[in-house]
């Protein structure tokens, strides 16, 4: 059964396979600011060294860990969505918004590895992460996606997202994080 977990070294083989899938789609180039792209540029083939992968995982296990890697200027909790030992996806919950995150990224960002898409993982992962955001005092959560990203739009709407507006091609949704 898929579930959220903190990043762990035991998922290294599956994580590396997922990163190869992202690379095959063109991620990792100099203009790719996606999480996968930034991580591929920073670590590339060095992930194959278990010690390097352990250091990478450790950076994501603390709210301030990815700051230097991804340029986050706010605390952020990162979780991996896994099934057994298989890495399926990643979700990040930013603890607060700056003017940048209010415009572009929102409280929550996620991605699903290419081979695991269109199976409901993004919806399940976001639904599972919403109560975690509520525990951080976030309610509702801002979740954004590009106007052209229909699958992500459907995920956000399936989780109760209400469209506020569109800014420079980015749809901005407010998603309740608690039942109350």
PDB file of C-alpha atoms in Angstrom, residues 2-160:
ATOM      1  CA  UNK A   2       1.566   3.349  -0.995  1.00  0.00           C
ATOM      2  CA  UNK A   3       2.319   5.699   1.886  1.00  0.00           C
ATOM      3  CA  UNK A   4       4.343   8.786   2.799  1.00  0.00           C
ATOM      4  CA  UNK A   5       7.666   8.382   4.563  1.00  0.00           C
ATOM      5  CA  UNK A   6      10.684  10.503   5.244  1.00  0.00           C
ATOM      6  CA  UNK A   7      13.404  10.032   2.620  1.00  0.00           C
ATOM      7  CA  UNK A   8      15.465   6.931   3.431  1.00  0.00           C
ATOM      8  CA  UNK A   9      18.599   5.367   1.960  1.00  0.00           C
ATOM      9  CA  UNK A  10      16.834   2.013   1.543  1.00  0.00           C
ATOM     10  CA  UNK A  11      14.973   3.460  -1.460  1.00  0.00           C
ATOM     11  CA  UNK A  12      18.205   4.313  -3.308  1.00  0.00           C
ATOM     12  CA  UNK A  13      17.911   1.756  -6.123  1.00  0.00           C
ATOM     13  CA  UNK A  14      14.328   2.704  -6.903  1.00  0.00           C
ATOM     14  CA  UNK A  15      15.027   6.428  -6.510  1.00  0.00           C
ATOM     15  CA  UNK A  16      17.931   6.184  -8.977  1.00  0.00           C
ATOM     16  CA  UNK A  17      15.666   4.410 -11.458  1.00  0.00           C
ATOM     17  CA  UNK A  18      13.124   7.222 -11.063  1.00  0.00           C
ATOM     18  CA  UNK A  19      15.815   9.853 -11.666  1.00  0.00           C
ATOM     19  CA  UNK A  20      16.855   7.995 -14.830  1.00  0.00           C
ATOM     20  CA  UNK A  21      13.223   8.243 -15.986  1.00  0.00           C
ATOM     21  CA  UNK A  22      13.240  11.996 -15.352  1.00  0.00           C
ATOM     22  CA  UNK A  23      16.549  12.363 -17.196  1.00  0.00           C
ATOM     23  CA  UNK A  24      15.122  10.422 -20.152  1.00  0.00           C
ATOM     24  CA  UNK A  25      12.340  13.036 -20.343  1.00  0.00           C
ATOM     25  CA  UNK A  26      14.934  15.805 -20.527  1.00  0.00           C
ATOM     26  CA  UNK A  27      15.122  16.867 -16.884  1.00  0.00           C
ATOM     27  CA  UNK A  28      18.403  18.092 -15.475  1.00  0.00           C
ATOM     28  CA  UNK A  29      19.311  20.693 -18.081  1.00  0.00           C
ATOM     29  CA  UNK A  30      20.595  24.144 -17.138  1.00  0.00           C
ATOM     30  CA  UNK A  31      17.157  25.774 -17.411  1.00  0.00           C
ATOM     31  CA  UNK A  32      15.245  23.034 -15.558  1.00  0.00           C
ATOM     32  CA  UNK A  33      14.217  24.437 -12.175  1.00  0.00           C
ATOM     33  CA  UNK A  34      12.060  21.443 -11.234  1.00  0.00           C
ATOM     34  CA  UNK A  35      13.091  19.558  -8.116  1.00  0.00           C
ATOM     35  CA  UNK A  36      14.172  16.580 -10.214  1.00  0.00           C
ATOM     36  CA  UNK A  37      16.153  18.849 -12.516  1.00  0.00           C
ATOM     37  CA  UNK A  38      17.990  20.630  -9.708  1.00  0.00           C
ATOM     38  CA  UNK A  39      18.773  17.343  -7.955  1.00  0.00           C
ATOM     39  CA  UNK A  40      20.036  15.773 -11.188  1.00  0.00           C
ATOM     40  CA  UNK A  41      22.362  18.702 -11.832  1.00  0.00           C
ATOM     41  CA  UNK A  42      23.644  18.753  -8.251  1.00  0.00           C
ATOM     42  CA  UNK A  43      24.166  15.012  -7.812  1.00  0.00           C
ATOM     43  CA  UNK A  44      24.054  13.390 -11.260  1.00  0.00           C
ATOM     44  CA  UNK A  45      25.903  10.106 -11.202  1.00  0.00           C
ATOM     45  CA  UNK A  46      27.382  10.675  -7.738  1.00  0.00           C
ATOM     46  CA  UNK A  47      24.196   9.242  -6.208  1.00  0.00           C
ATOM     47  CA  UNK A  48      25.519   5.784  -7.069  1.00  0.00           C
ATOM     48  CA  UNK A  49      27.988   6.185  -4.192  1.00  0.00           C
ATOM     49  CA  UNK A  50      26.003   5.084  -1.105  1.00  0.00           C
ATOM     50  CA  UNK A  51      27.741   7.674   1.085  1.00  0.00           C
ATOM     51  CA  UNK A  52      26.721  10.480  -1.281  1.00  0.00           C
ATOM     52  CA  UNK A  53      23.149   9.197  -1.363  1.00  0.00           C
ATOM     53  CA  UNK A  54      23.094   9.042   2.449  1.00  0.00           C
ATOM     54  CA  UNK A  55      24.186  12.698   2.558  1.00  0.00           C
ATOM     55  CA  UNK A  56      21.511  13.616  -0.014  1.00  0.00           C
ATOM     56  CA  UNK A  57      18.798  11.882   2.032  1.00  0.00           C
ATOM     57  CA  UNK A  58      19.998  13.545   5.237  1.00  0.00           C
ATOM     58  CA  UNK A  59      19.544  16.980   3.621  1.00  0.00           C
ATOM     59  CA  UNK A  60      15.860  16.241   3.069  1.00  0.00           C
ATOM     60  CA  UNK A  61      15.169  14.855   6.533  1.00  0.00           C
ATOM     61  CA  UNK A  62      15.273  18.257   8.223  1.00  0.00           C
ATOM     62  CA  UNK A  63      13.005  21.244   7.528  1.00  0.00           C
ATOM     63  CA  UNK A  64      15.989  23.390   6.527  1.00  0.00           C
ATOM     64  CA  UNK A  65      17.964  20.685   4.711  1.00  0.00           C
ATOM     65  CA  UNK A  66      17.134  21.366   1.066  1.00  0.00           C
ATOM     66  CA  UNK A  67      17.652  25.099   1.500  1.00  0.00           C
ATOM     67  CA  UNK A  68      21.057  25.230  -0.195  1.00  0.00           C
ATOM     68  CA  UNK A  69      20.138  22.642  -2.802  1.00  0.00           C
ATOM     69  CA  UNK A  70      16.788  24.037  -3.925  1.00  0.00           C
ATOM     70  CA  UNK A  71      17.144  27.616  -2.767  1.00  0.00           C
ATOM     71  CA  UNK A  72      14.184  27.392  -0.381  1.00  0.00           C
ATOM     72  CA  UNK A  73      13.958  30.436   1.849  1.00  0.00           C
ATOM     73  CA  UNK A  74      11.397  28.861   4.184  1.00  0.00           C
ATOM     74  CA  UNK A  75      11.352  25.649   6.232  1.00  0.00           C
ATOM     75  CA  UNK A  76      10.171  22.716   4.132  1.00  0.00           C
ATOM     76  CA  UNK A  77       9.257  19.122   4.991  1.00  0.00           C
ATOM     77  CA  UNK A  78       9.899  16.619   2.209  1.00  0.00           C
ATOM     78  CA  UNK A  79       8.273  13.201   2.059  1.00  0.00           C
ATOM     79  CA  UNK A  80       8.589  10.330  -0.384  1.00  0.00           C
ATOM     80  CA  UNK A  81       5.569   8.340  -1.502  1.00  0.00           C
ATOM     81  CA  UNK A  82       6.583   4.690  -1.620  1.00  0.00           C
ATOM     82  CA  UNK A  83       5.123   1.238  -2.040  1.00  0.00           C
ATOM     83  CA  UNK A  84       7.285  -1.402  -0.371  1.00  0.00           C
ATOM     84  CA  UNK A  85      10.813  -0.497  -1.443  1.00  0.00           C
ATOM     85  CA  UNK A  86       9.626   1.323  -4.559  1.00  0.00           C
ATOM     86  CA  UNK A  87       9.965   5.097  -4.761  1.00  0.00           C
ATOM     87  CA  UNK A  88       6.899   6.533  -6.514  1.00  0.00           C
ATOM     88  CA  UNK A  89       6.895  10.260  -5.860  1.00  0.00           C
ATOM     89  CA  UNK A  90       7.944  13.241  -3.765  1.00  0.00           C
ATOM     90  CA  UNK A  91       5.934  15.912  -2.002  1.00  0.00           C
ATOM     91  CA  UNK A  92       7.211  19.021  -0.240  1.00  0.00           C
ATOM     92  CA  UNK A  93       5.264  21.053   2.313  1.00  0.00           C
ATOM     93  CA  UNK A  94       6.613  24.569   2.726  1.00  0.00           C
ATOM     94  CA  UNK A  95       5.801  25.738   6.248  1.00  0.00           C
ATOM     95  CA  UNK A  96       5.040  29.321   5.255  1.00  0.00           C
ATOM     96  CA  UNK A  97       4.816  31.507   2.185  1.00  0.00           C
ATOM     97  CA  UNK A  98       7.040  34.328   1.031  1.00  0.00           C
ATOM     98  CA  UNK A  99       5.947  36.662  -1.753  1.00  0.00           C
ATOM     99  CA  UNK A 100       7.607  34.278  -4.246  1.00  0.00           C
ATOM    100  CA  UNK A 101       5.880  31.138  -2.951  1.00  0.00           C
ATOM    101  CA  UNK A 102       2.584  33.024  -2.795  1.00  0.00           C
ATOM    102  CA  UNK A 103       2.853  33.763  -6.517  1.00  0.00           C
ATOM    103  CA  UNK A 104       4.413  30.608  -7.917  1.00  0.00           C
ATOM    104  CA  UNK A 105       4.975  27.529  -5.784  1.00  0.00           C
ATOM    105  CA  UNK A 106       2.484  27.604  -2.935  1.00  0.00           C
ATOM    106  CA  UNK A 107       2.681  25.576   0.261  1.00  0.00           C
ATOM    107  CA  UNK A 108       2.813  22.185  -1.448  1.00  0.00           C
ATOM    108  CA  UNK A 109       4.729  20.930  -4.471  1.00  0.00           C
ATOM    109  CA  UNK A 110       4.898  17.386  -5.755  1.00  0.00           C
ATOM    110  CA  UNK A 111       5.991  15.183  -8.630  1.00  0.00           C
ATOM    111  CA  UNK A 112       5.390  11.564  -9.572  1.00  0.00           C
ATOM    112  CA  UNK A 113       8.009   9.490 -11.371  1.00  0.00           C
ATOM    113  CA  UNK A 114       7.056   8.998 -15.033  1.00  0.00           C
ATOM    114  CA  UNK A 115       6.458   5.231 -14.845  1.00  0.00           C
ATOM    115  CA  UNK A 116       4.044   5.664 -11.902  1.00  0.00           C
ATOM    116  CA  UNK A 117       1.853   8.382 -13.409  1.00  0.00           C
ATOM    117  CA  UNK A 118      -1.860   8.095 -14.153  1.00  0.00           C
ATOM    118  CA  UNK A 119      -2.434   5.610 -11.322  1.00  0.00           C
ATOM    119  CA  UNK A 120      -3.854   7.963  -8.692  1.00  0.00           C
ATOM    120  CA  UNK A 121      -0.599   8.344  -6.776  1.00  0.00           C
ATOM    121  CA  UNK A 122      -0.549  12.155  -6.912  1.00  0.00           C
ATOM    122  CA  UNK A 123      -4.103  12.377  -5.570  1.00  0.00           C
ATOM    123  CA  UNK A 124      -3.405   9.846  -2.815  1.00  0.00           C
ATOM    124  CA  UNK A 125      -0.167  11.549  -1.883  1.00  0.00           C
ATOM    125  CA  UNK A 126      -1.684  15.042  -1.737  1.00  0.00           C
ATOM    126  CA  UNK A 127      -4.653  13.794   0.319  1.00  0.00           C
ATOM    127  CA  UNK A 128      -2.224  12.186   2.758  1.00  0.00           C
ATOM    128  CA  UNK A 129      -0.066  15.311   3.008  1.00  0.00           C
ATOM    129  CA  UNK A 130      -2.931  17.730   3.702  1.00  0.00           C
ATOM    130  CA  UNK A 131      -3.344  16.701   7.377  1.00  0.00           C
ATOM    131  CA  UNK A 132       0.436  17.083   7.797  1.00  0.00           C
ATOM    132  CA  UNK A 133       0.096  20.649   6.528  1.00  0.00           C
ATOM    133  CA  UNK A 134      -2.777  21.206   8.979  1.00  0.00           C
ATOM    134  CA  UNK A 135      -0.503  20.125  11.851  1.00  0.00           C
ATOM    135  CA  UNK A 136       1.889  22.887  10.774  1.00  0.00           C
ATOM    136  CA  UNK A 137      -0.944  25.409  11.075  1.00  0.00           C
ATOM    137  CA  UNK A 138      -1.545  25.663   7.337  1.00  0.00           C
ATOM    138  CA  UNK A 139      -5.247  25.819   6.439  1.00  0.00           C
ATOM    139  CA  UNK A 140      -5.981  26.214   3.656  1.00  0.00           C
ATOM    140  CA  UNK A 141      -2.861  25.335   1.653  1.00  0.00           C
ATOM    141  CA  UNK A 142      -1.940  27.085  -1.557  1.00  0.00           C
ATOM    142  CA  UNK A 143      -1.192  24.550  -4.298  1.00  0.00           C
ATOM    143  CA  UNK A 144      -0.279  25.711  -7.784  1.00  0.00           C
ATOM    144  CA  UNK A 145       0.229  24.221 -11.218  1.00  0.00           C
ATOM    145  CA  UNK A 146       0.905  25.437 -14.715  1.00  0.00           C
ATOM    146  CA  UNK A 147      -2.212  26.208 -16.725  1.00  0.00           C
ATOM    147  CA  UNK A 148      -1.203  23.485 -19.216  1.00  0.00           C
ATOM    148  CA  UNK A 149      -0.743  20.787 -16.540  1.00  0.00           C
ATOM    149  CA  UNK A 150      -4.197  19.206 -16.740  1.00  0.00           C
ATOM    150  CA  UNK A 151      -3.302  16.109 -14.673  1.00  0.00           C
ATOM    151  CA  UNK A 152      -2.087  18.251 -11.762  1.00  0.00           C
ATOM    152  CA  UNK A 153      -5.116  20.525 -12.023  1.00  0.00           C
ATOM    153  CA  UNK A 154      -7.374  17.465 -11.711  1.00  0.00           C
ATOM    154  CA  UNK A 155      -5.419  16.223  -8.682  1.00  0.00           C
ATOM    155  CA  UNK A 156      -5.754  19.559  -6.897  1.00  0.00           C
ATOM    156  CA  UNK A 157      -9.466  19.797  -7.675  1.00  0.00           C
ATOM    157  CA  UNK A 158     -10.059  16.180  -6.563  1.00  0.00           C
ATOM    158  CA  UNK A 159      -8.541  17.151  -3.199  1.00  0.00           C
ATOM    159  CA  UNK A 160     -10.962  20.047  -2.780  1.00  0.00           C
TER     160      UNK A 160
END
